[in-house]
Amino acid sequence: MIIISLLIVGITIFIFYSYLNESQKKTKQNQELENNLSKSKTEVENGKKEVEKLKETYQIEIQGLNDQLSICKMEIEKRMEEVENLNITNQNQHQGLNDQLSISKMEVENLKNILVNLEENRKKEIENLKEIQEITNEKQQIEIELKDQLSRSGMEVENLKKSLVNVENLEKEVEKLKEDKNVLIKKLNCYTGSDQAPPDGVKEYGIILDIISVDYFCKIGNLWPVYLSSDLEKKKKNSNYNPQKPLSSLMAEYKNYSTLACLGAFNKGKTFFINKYNDSYLPSGTKIQTIGLSLSISCPNETITIDTAGSNTALQACEGRTEEQLARKESTEMFIRDMSFSLASIIVYVLNELTWADQRFIFALQSKINNLKNVDNISKKLFVVHNYPGANSLEDLLAAIKTYVDSPFHGNYHHHCNIKEVVSEEEVVLSFVESQNNTQHFFLANDNSEFGKRYNQLTIEKIRTFKNYNDDLDLDEVLLKGLHNNMVPYCKSPKELKIVEHSETNNQICHNNNYNNNNNNNKKNNNNNKNNNKNNNNNNNNNNNNNNNNNNNNNNKVNELEKLEEGSAIDNILQFQEHLHPSTDDGNKPDEAFQSITNKSLFTSFGSGEYSRHLKELNKIYQRVSPYKSIINQTPSFSISPKDDCNRENDFKLIDNRVEFVGLNMVFSSGFKPPCDLLEVNEHLIFIIEGPQLEMEDIEYNTKPIGNQWYLNIKGIKRLKIDSNDQTTVYPNSLTRPMPSQNQRRDGVFEFSQQIPIIYNPIQPEVSLDKGVIIFKFKKL
């Protein structure tokens, strides 16, 4: 092709130069040249066509060769695969033969071992038979001797039999008392989280925030102590510890764990549930009270559980304004519940038999969870755990469920079990799911029964499957922000808080020494009881060998009974008490309060005679025992206090310090609730708030949609003033304090929300303030 092209170019150049040199030649010659040129072009075109045909022919042949080559490659690959398969088959057959050979060798060895064992067992049986024969001979000899003795002294034998019967009865009573003692000790250990726990078992809370009362910061120097477990205390010495973020740095490895809060009234089984959920051994029971917010860490469950002080505990008797103490008690319990709710992503409410108070609280939790999801897009999960300690069987549990769940709630039952592994109806875990909000209810039985142990474990395993993991939890920020925000409804104007290192000069009381002393006393008592038991066992052996000392042995048995009764009932139970938790009414003098309780006498006079002796013994026992208390077996590591200097007495003062009785119900009210009216005037919607001495800077407002509905949200603070135009006359302050009187003027934080009808424009309402009356005006669309 290239040669033809060059030939054409050369011919063209030749013709061109010939034409230039012979341009003056005859026209006939030019015509001939043109004819020759046209012929050459025709020949060139024909040559091109032939070249194209040859090119196509060669391409077809090359394609055929490529196809044949690919077919050959495929056949080669198939052959290679067949060869590899043959190699693998040969290897497998070879390996199988080796395995069979090794198995045969092992079977031969096992048979040899079996023969050796059989031979050894045969020898042992022969020896045992010889020993049995010897014992039988000795027994026969003894029986002959005893028959001889019985025949010689029938009366002595009768007396001996009676004595033996008495001894056996006493031994049975002793064994029964020992069993009762062991049961009591196990219960005590369960309550205190001590001896029955394995060495690596969790027996103490990781973090305890002791919230004495919600308004505890009113007094200068008052702090909330924060206690750490021994494991977290050791981490303070690590290089990763950050004093600026103490809790977050100590809990860094748990920052993505799920958080679970356990709520419920006093003595309903909150700590019991946490112990089952975490396989922990935290102190629990009617004799132990959880303190404030108590956080425990479960690495296997990847969960931080939040235990709370139970609600509905009794209010200590105190002097002063009873209604303020009632309000403080109620506000503190609600504040602790609010804090626990805000910290957790999973909420577990524990109850026994359902009551109207339980229903109200469940409804409140459901409403709050729904509002968080709709307004702030925060998702929380609610579980209701019905703890039935009286249910010892499946029938008992189903009867309780049918009584306390079927009628009060609308929903359906669900079953949870491993279909392949379930062997009886008692291994089918039941749950109840409400139809409106999908709240799940689970059920627990008596954990001391055989049924309860199995069923409770299966139920807890099901609850563990629900997790809601955190995303880099900053515990310091979340805790301090939550404390401040949740104090707003209960205190007048709470300030931001901070976490500081605890010092011995802080105004807090620790009870570690008393706790340790009691533990030492208990250990001594237990050792004494063990020694007594050993001595008694020796006495029992002597009884069997020396028939002449039956009376003395009987006396020993009676003494042992008395010791066991006193030791188990008094030393191991009554003496296992500690100091009361600092009173919320007088947190600065808990020891004095405790001493007054300890030294208090049951009676002012005891009379005379036998009756007087009984009263004195009763009073002696009363003074010996200690009231139940909340255990804190740690020293404070941190303290929480106001971040900046402030007017504590005013800023952290209770809002809900007013109690009114409506019928037989006690109602707590806040200090200030402004009256308001909603009016429709011509083309406007008018919302009027009456707040004497209120200024515009005292309130905040906004309009916000929730779904398709708009709301006007108003929040403010009412301060007491002597002069409306003079901010310096706000009271109480360092120079002005209320005198004993009715004090009917109210101050404090107020907050409410008003729905805006859809026919009015909710954006930028007209706002005015005139003589303490605030007016919001919305135009009709």
Steps between C-alpha positions, in 0.01 A plus 500: 500500500779740590695412182195571288455834673866592441468391137197724452683792657804439281295477184317816593828685555644368177193606302505837667862569407448359151210726460709801605791415274290404202216740538561632162470162338214408288149468629487144380786400723326664797185310421691173493660582828162573654366171368797318647442678830136394516596144425756510781236628744268221403772248556579655841135475606487139392818435698349655810192278471714190463704603806179545704377156394831344599487681834151367576608149398801515732284630791253213461782250497661662808166492686464132424847433630422694822182298552690177457764627743237584768342155455839342552556707815165395641576136434838542669337663804244218523780248490684690773186510719449128453861443603456720810176324592674167472779628726249628758309172490820307554599729787157464665513125466849500647389730787197282565716193523733681742202613713362147510841373599532760780148422623580133505813571702301714746237228536772245571647735765157557652439128517834455672413775751159345561657164569748659740218689678290186521788317653559779753129519584489125547790522745333789687171310519681201645663726761164666573339161544773405745446824694124445499550149631723632777248773588221241497695280734568794731135599486391148588745495787371836625139380468585193706660718766206739501253211531695374794495845661127540428421166648691591818346846553163556333422817692830657403433418135155660516646813652773501239244471221304793639819703529597413143156605376537831680848548355377419148213745536739766624736426211213538255403831655863613489527402132176682425624810677829475311306483173289800605818680594657427159185623327507821704869550431442452127220755512718742693782450251254561219386821667853623559667356190776330696617143562285308249630701202784349295837678515439675166134579574383863503413585861502880494366778281745663261376854573265621774366856492358568846216747438410598857218726379430702187546832685805385701716777352294766682750487785851622435748213505245229423611266220378181339775237551592263217632157601708274273553126504847368580556416131422853382697647790811316374453650152556849642869412512515421127649743251169519311323656798392860428410713807307734273277210388531265798202270445528490121869408513436230762211360293668541159493129418126490572399812303314298233315275745123494516349679801212343695311673783304297754208692655241401755378544854686389812540123552358396161814322376695759299843391625390135481423553130837670441682213674321248279556710188872556564580179692618729780480483880404855595345558845123454488203413717264669742788571741706686239406825328657612174641852508431781252624400156709180512669394175634149445698377199448165330768423242343170382169680433670819376258693720516775762206445735361783710344404832304758697389557855152350525205737526228493766746459788392651831578862588704540819336693780637854521440841644400806303266531200356156433364602159846609387647164606223320312566712193874439526445125526266493201718730288817302573340169405362647175836665425688170542249326270533779241880476512497124458259534208713764325823297533364172363403377155310200641253545788396205717215556745484230770181437697325222689122477487375784279349801680341821378821685596697260277259559211530877531878481498502264199269737311730793588806310373322408175389859445847639563662246268251579222556875538877459484467297182254738329654831605874437548540178298647323806421129518466317833370150570269418793469158665264423789622212719233343723686339791283244683696360799198291601486311168668162565359314198380562147139492620572768762670721242221465242238575766685821597534601133133436437407708805729802460566526123202374298250767604715812563677493160401450136733284295609148415717230655815380327714194565879477481686170495746290304261264320770238451611496865180560702400190697201622705243777525699651790778600257272719283563863594188716490485870427212742452517776237262794527318576177521881515865569581673159474610505864621150589414335832709213640439285807719358779414232757638411843872454435533265799270243335619245244255634242598861569872435458451351152229736381666818630829413330326448164308828539813696587681351199219624277508851647879509448449474123366857492779755479519870412869586480636849567720695262809612699324575830654804674388416853620826659312718251187284495490470880555870577265616226235252611530602866464868414210455256310265729541734798320783316145374577584458870734789591447870445800587285759222510847580370738279304687233695853364496688188611796553733736277694357420841690627803463407867397857580179461300182498703427128457496204735641158404419179680780270388646449848169389640447273202840338541454460876170326447658274241780412742249427774302280265815309400584446866149379571515264203836365617364448851201316359729281290709417806188419696382274220835317499484452877145378475593247234776370728246472778272300273780253429568465870131433556510202269809358670425571867156391609568588864502878426156530340372762741799725441465463125131587518593817684753578227228459237271737685781754531574463129135567416505813713822622335368437149175677577680801642780501241288468189211714614690779670870502410459412132186706435429767756863606537546514122365855480670831442455873525206672341556691180535877564154643551368731231360713776824556688782379278767665714436292815432137406711360784303694761176377347631145506611526862158629601338200329750252646473631859123540486313287753183308421337585832533779754431267793515124552294437810601219733492120530528235228321724251767769549778250420341418163463867413864568585618206285285627213643850539856360512449319168343814351804708593738233370361484146566765235258634240535391139715731293636571158848352455783702348817297532721764336639842574394794282726560199326804350240754596240689297440862586389825331745605231515868594432708809131573531223577745451139602218565744290657227616325180466142628189561710212257446221614269246237601506596866127534540271211596124508468253230600216430256278249675741230615753577225814702559580738211839672457490840330771731375560847631364693203252410227383806302128507412425522128209537254452414131273736306376541141455868409389581142778367275748429779577231756615658829683317778522700826734423792470684829832535681541791742852646500598289197731659243560390140853390589344261755333284234597303191256391229492334160260332261583148392321238288445146627380303201233712331412693816668822619553591866593814692763407761556742787760473776589757761595579857309705755713684755373655820563877507421778739514761223400392148737756345800419717679168436706544817186443711473131400473283809596281680859619503780556748324807644135400461337183623134401552372517854277225647163564333272356234746601224231466235691675221652238272803505276683249284526358150187445291459329165199403288393443140190624313362344182446742209195424278592433136296798374746746658851593388742362763805689371618818680203590721460854633622512863438780748537556876291749693474520881597137552271365226670328205297472177578272205296584185471268195342606169248286317625348174 
